[in-house]
Amino acid sequence: MRRRSLVMAAPLALAACSGGIFPDRPSVPVRRYLLNPRRPTTDPTRPGAPVLLLRRLRGIPGLQEVGLRRARPDGAFDIIPYEEWIAPPGDLAEPALRSWLMASGLYAAVVAPGSRADAALVLEAQLTVLEGAPFAGEARAGLSGVLLREDRLASRVLASFDVTATAPLATDADPPALAAAMNVALGRAFG
């Protein structure tokens, strides 16, 4: 008898959890943003330009999350609820950087790992900063990495870089404005 009462009570319990006990609360939609800064101009490829291999661009720990980051004056940061990138920022920044570099005209092609193209140069980079700092009136983006020359049996470091850039941000900026400012800051870091 006890088993039967539990079986009969289960649909009632499910109905209660789906809104019977709790008052109707509005559903909060998640807004998702694209991280895709575009180069303002596309330059023609110069003759004899090398092929560049862009290795996977990753985000440092903390930048693998999809939530928009807002820095606080004490150095900590908040993840804004229900405001997200469409994918982890490093995953979005990689194709954006590939397009940016291709539009620069400096390379005959910018290829991904696994390509059969013979790339003379290799770029290894990581996303180090991507956040809004309304208290400071800016959005911030940063990259670091190395440019290598690939020879048949060895790689040689040609240059290393650690770049940060900012874009203006209103102190009362809403999340769409925050995402837009981070796009601008990342574009400036690419430049």
Tab-separated table of C-alpha atoms in Angstrom, residues 14-144:
chain	number	residue	atom	x	y	z
A	14	LEU	CA	6.443	16.889	-10.135
A	15	ALA	CA	3.551	19.250	-10.770
A	16	ALA	CA	4.373	21.110	-7.566
A	17	CYS	CA	8.019	21.518	-8.566
A	18	SER	CA	7.151	22.804	-12.023
A	19	GLY	CA	5.415	25.847	-10.653
A	20	GLY	CA	2.658	24.754	-8.309
A	21	ILE	CA	4.569	25.610	-5.120
A	22	PHE	CA	6.668	28.456	-6.485
A	23	PRO	CA	4.943	31.568	-7.753
A	24	ASP	CA	5.337	32.294	-11.418
A	25	ARG	CA	8.804	33.710	-11.862
A	26	PRO	CA	9.770	35.220	-15.182
A	27	SER	CA	12.352	33.282	-17.112
A	28	VAL	CA	15.586	35.225	-17.576
A	29	PRO	CA	16.961	34.723	-21.082
A	30	VAL	CA	20.682	34.278	-21.538
A	31	ARG	CA	22.185	36.812	-23.936
A	32	ARG	CA	25.143	35.621	-25.966
A	33	TYR	CA	27.694	37.768	-27.765
A	34	LEU	CA	30.085	37.217	-30.620
A	35	LEU	CA	33.747	38.088	-30.088
A	36	ASN	CA	34.859	38.962	-33.591
A	37	PRO	CA	36.801	42.215	-34.051
A	38	ARG	CA	37.358	43.070	-37.706
A	39	ARG	CA	40.333	44.836	-39.215
A	40	PRO	CA	39.181	48.231	-40.537
A	41	THR	CA	40.988	47.767	-43.859
A	42	THR	CA	42.077	44.815	-45.987
A	43	ASP	CA	45.503	45.270	-47.517
A	44	PRO	CA	46.582	43.427	-50.662
A	45	THR	CA	48.950	40.513	-50.148
A	46	ARG	CA	52.482	41.503	-51.018
A	47	PRO	CA	54.408	39.358	-53.506
A	48	GLY	CA	56.472	36.585	-51.935
A	49	ALA	CA	54.636	36.827	-48.599
A	50	PRO	CA	55.227	33.839	-46.305
A	51	VAL	CA	52.626	31.388	-45.057
A	52	LEU	CA	51.852	31.708	-41.337
A	53	LEU	CA	50.678	28.826	-39.167
A	54	LEU	CA	48.508	30.072	-36.297
A	55	ARG	CA	48.507	27.470	-33.554
A	56	ARG	CA	45.496	27.097	-31.267
A	57	LEU	CA	44.914	30.267	-29.294
A	58	ARG	CA	43.957	29.524	-25.702
A	59	GLY	CA	42.774	31.623	-22.827
A	60	ILE	CA	44.639	31.671	-19.551
A	61	PRO	CA	42.811	30.143	-16.558
A	62	GLY	CA	39.713	32.211	-15.902
A	63	LEU	CA	39.266	33.048	-19.577
A	64	GLN	CA	37.962	29.621	-20.491
A	65	GLU	CA	34.557	30.529	-19.073
A	66	VAL	CA	31.879	31.949	-21.351
A	67	GLY	CA	30.537	34.561	-18.910
A	68	LEU	CA	31.397	38.234	-19.435
A	69	ARG	CA	34.003	39.405	-16.911
A	70	ARG	CA	33.680	42.717	-15.106
A	71	ALA	CA	36.715	43.867	-13.112
A	72	ARG	CA	36.254	45.423	-9.680
A	73	PRO	CA	38.421	48.160	-8.150
A	74	ASP	CA	39.898	45.684	-5.622
A	75	GLY	CA	41.431	43.585	-8.425
A	76	ALA	CA	38.821	40.830	-8.303
A	77	PHE	CA	36.212	40.333	-10.996
A	78	ASP	CA	32.594	39.302	-11.390
A	79	ILE	CA	31.052	37.049	-13.987
A	80	ILE	CA	27.853	38.785	-15.123
A	81	PRO	CA	24.898	36.389	-14.809
A	82	TYR	CA	23.017	35.539	-18.014
A	83	GLU	CA	25.536	37.453	-20.178
A	84	GLU	CA	27.870	35.152	-22.119
A	85	TRP	CA	30.118	34.816	-25.140
A	86	ILE	CA	28.831	32.222	-27.601
A	87	ALA	CA	31.934	30.099	-26.821
A	88	PRO	CA	35.034	30.441	-24.612
A	89	PRO	CA	36.848	33.679	-25.552
A	90	GLY	CA	40.036	31.927	-26.700
A	91	ASP	CA	38.018	29.779	-29.108
A	92	LEU	CA	36.403	32.916	-30.541
A	93	ALA	CA	39.578	34.998	-30.644
A	94	GLU	CA	41.483	32.449	-32.750
A	95	PRO	CA	39.430	32.707	-35.974
A	96	ALA	CA	39.156	36.467	-35.443
A	97	LEU	CA	42.957	36.742	-35.213
A	98	ARG	CA	43.348	34.510	-38.282
A	99	SER	CA	41.057	36.822	-40.289
A	100	TRP	CA	42.820	39.913	-38.928
A	101	LEU	CA	46.254	38.598	-39.924
A	102	MET	CA	45.047	37.533	-43.373
A	103	ALA	CA	43.569	41.008	-43.966
A	104	SER	CA	46.933	42.576	-43.037
A	105	GLY	CA	48.435	41.578	-46.395
A	106	LEU	CA	51.612	40.383	-44.661
A	107	TYR	CA	50.962	36.689	-45.330
A	108	ALA	CA	50.106	34.641	-48.402
A	109	ALA	CA	47.914	32.506	-46.134
A	110	VAL	CA	47.217	32.070	-42.435
A	111	VAL	CA	46.608	28.379	-41.850
A	112	ALA	CA	45.495	26.220	-38.934
A	113	PRO	CA	47.283	23.187	-37.464
A	114	GLY	CA	46.757	20.140	-39.655
A	115	SER	CA	47.094	22.113	-42.864
A	116	ARG	CA	49.360	20.617	-45.494
A	117	ALA	CA	50.664	24.081	-46.421
A	118	ASP	CA	54.381	24.590	-45.881
A	119	ALA	CA	54.432	27.394	-43.297
A	120	ALA	CA	57.711	29.212	-42.752
A	121	LEU	CA	56.383	31.120	-39.736
A	122	VAL	CA	54.448	29.916	-36.686
A	123	LEU	CA	52.517	32.083	-34.247
A	124	GLU	CA	51.783	30.719	-30.774
A	125	ALA	CA	49.599	33.000	-28.662
A	126	GLN	CA	47.287	33.066	-25.692
A	127	LEU	CA	44.555	35.403	-24.561
A	128	THR	CA	45.684	36.946	-21.271
A	129	VAL	CA	43.051	39.616	-20.573
A	130	LEU	CA	39.464	40.177	-21.668
A	131	GLU	CA	37.340	42.181	-19.258
A	132	GLY	CA	35.381	45.328	-18.757
A	133	ALA	CA	36.406	47.745	-16.028
A	134	PRO	CA	33.571	50.293	-15.793
A	135	PHE	CA	35.064	51.840	-12.646
A	136	ALA	CA	38.141	52.746	-14.746
A	137	GLY	CA	36.103	53.690	-17.830
A	138	GLU	CA	37.693	51.043	-20.048
A	139	ALA	CA	37.523	47.547	-21.479
A	140	ARG	CA	40.790	45.592	-21.583
A	141	ALA	CA	42.185	42.878	-23.825
A	142	GLY	CA	45.610	41.299	-23.979
A	143	LEU	CA	47.605	38.675	-25.835
A	144	SER	CA	51.032	37.175	-25.356
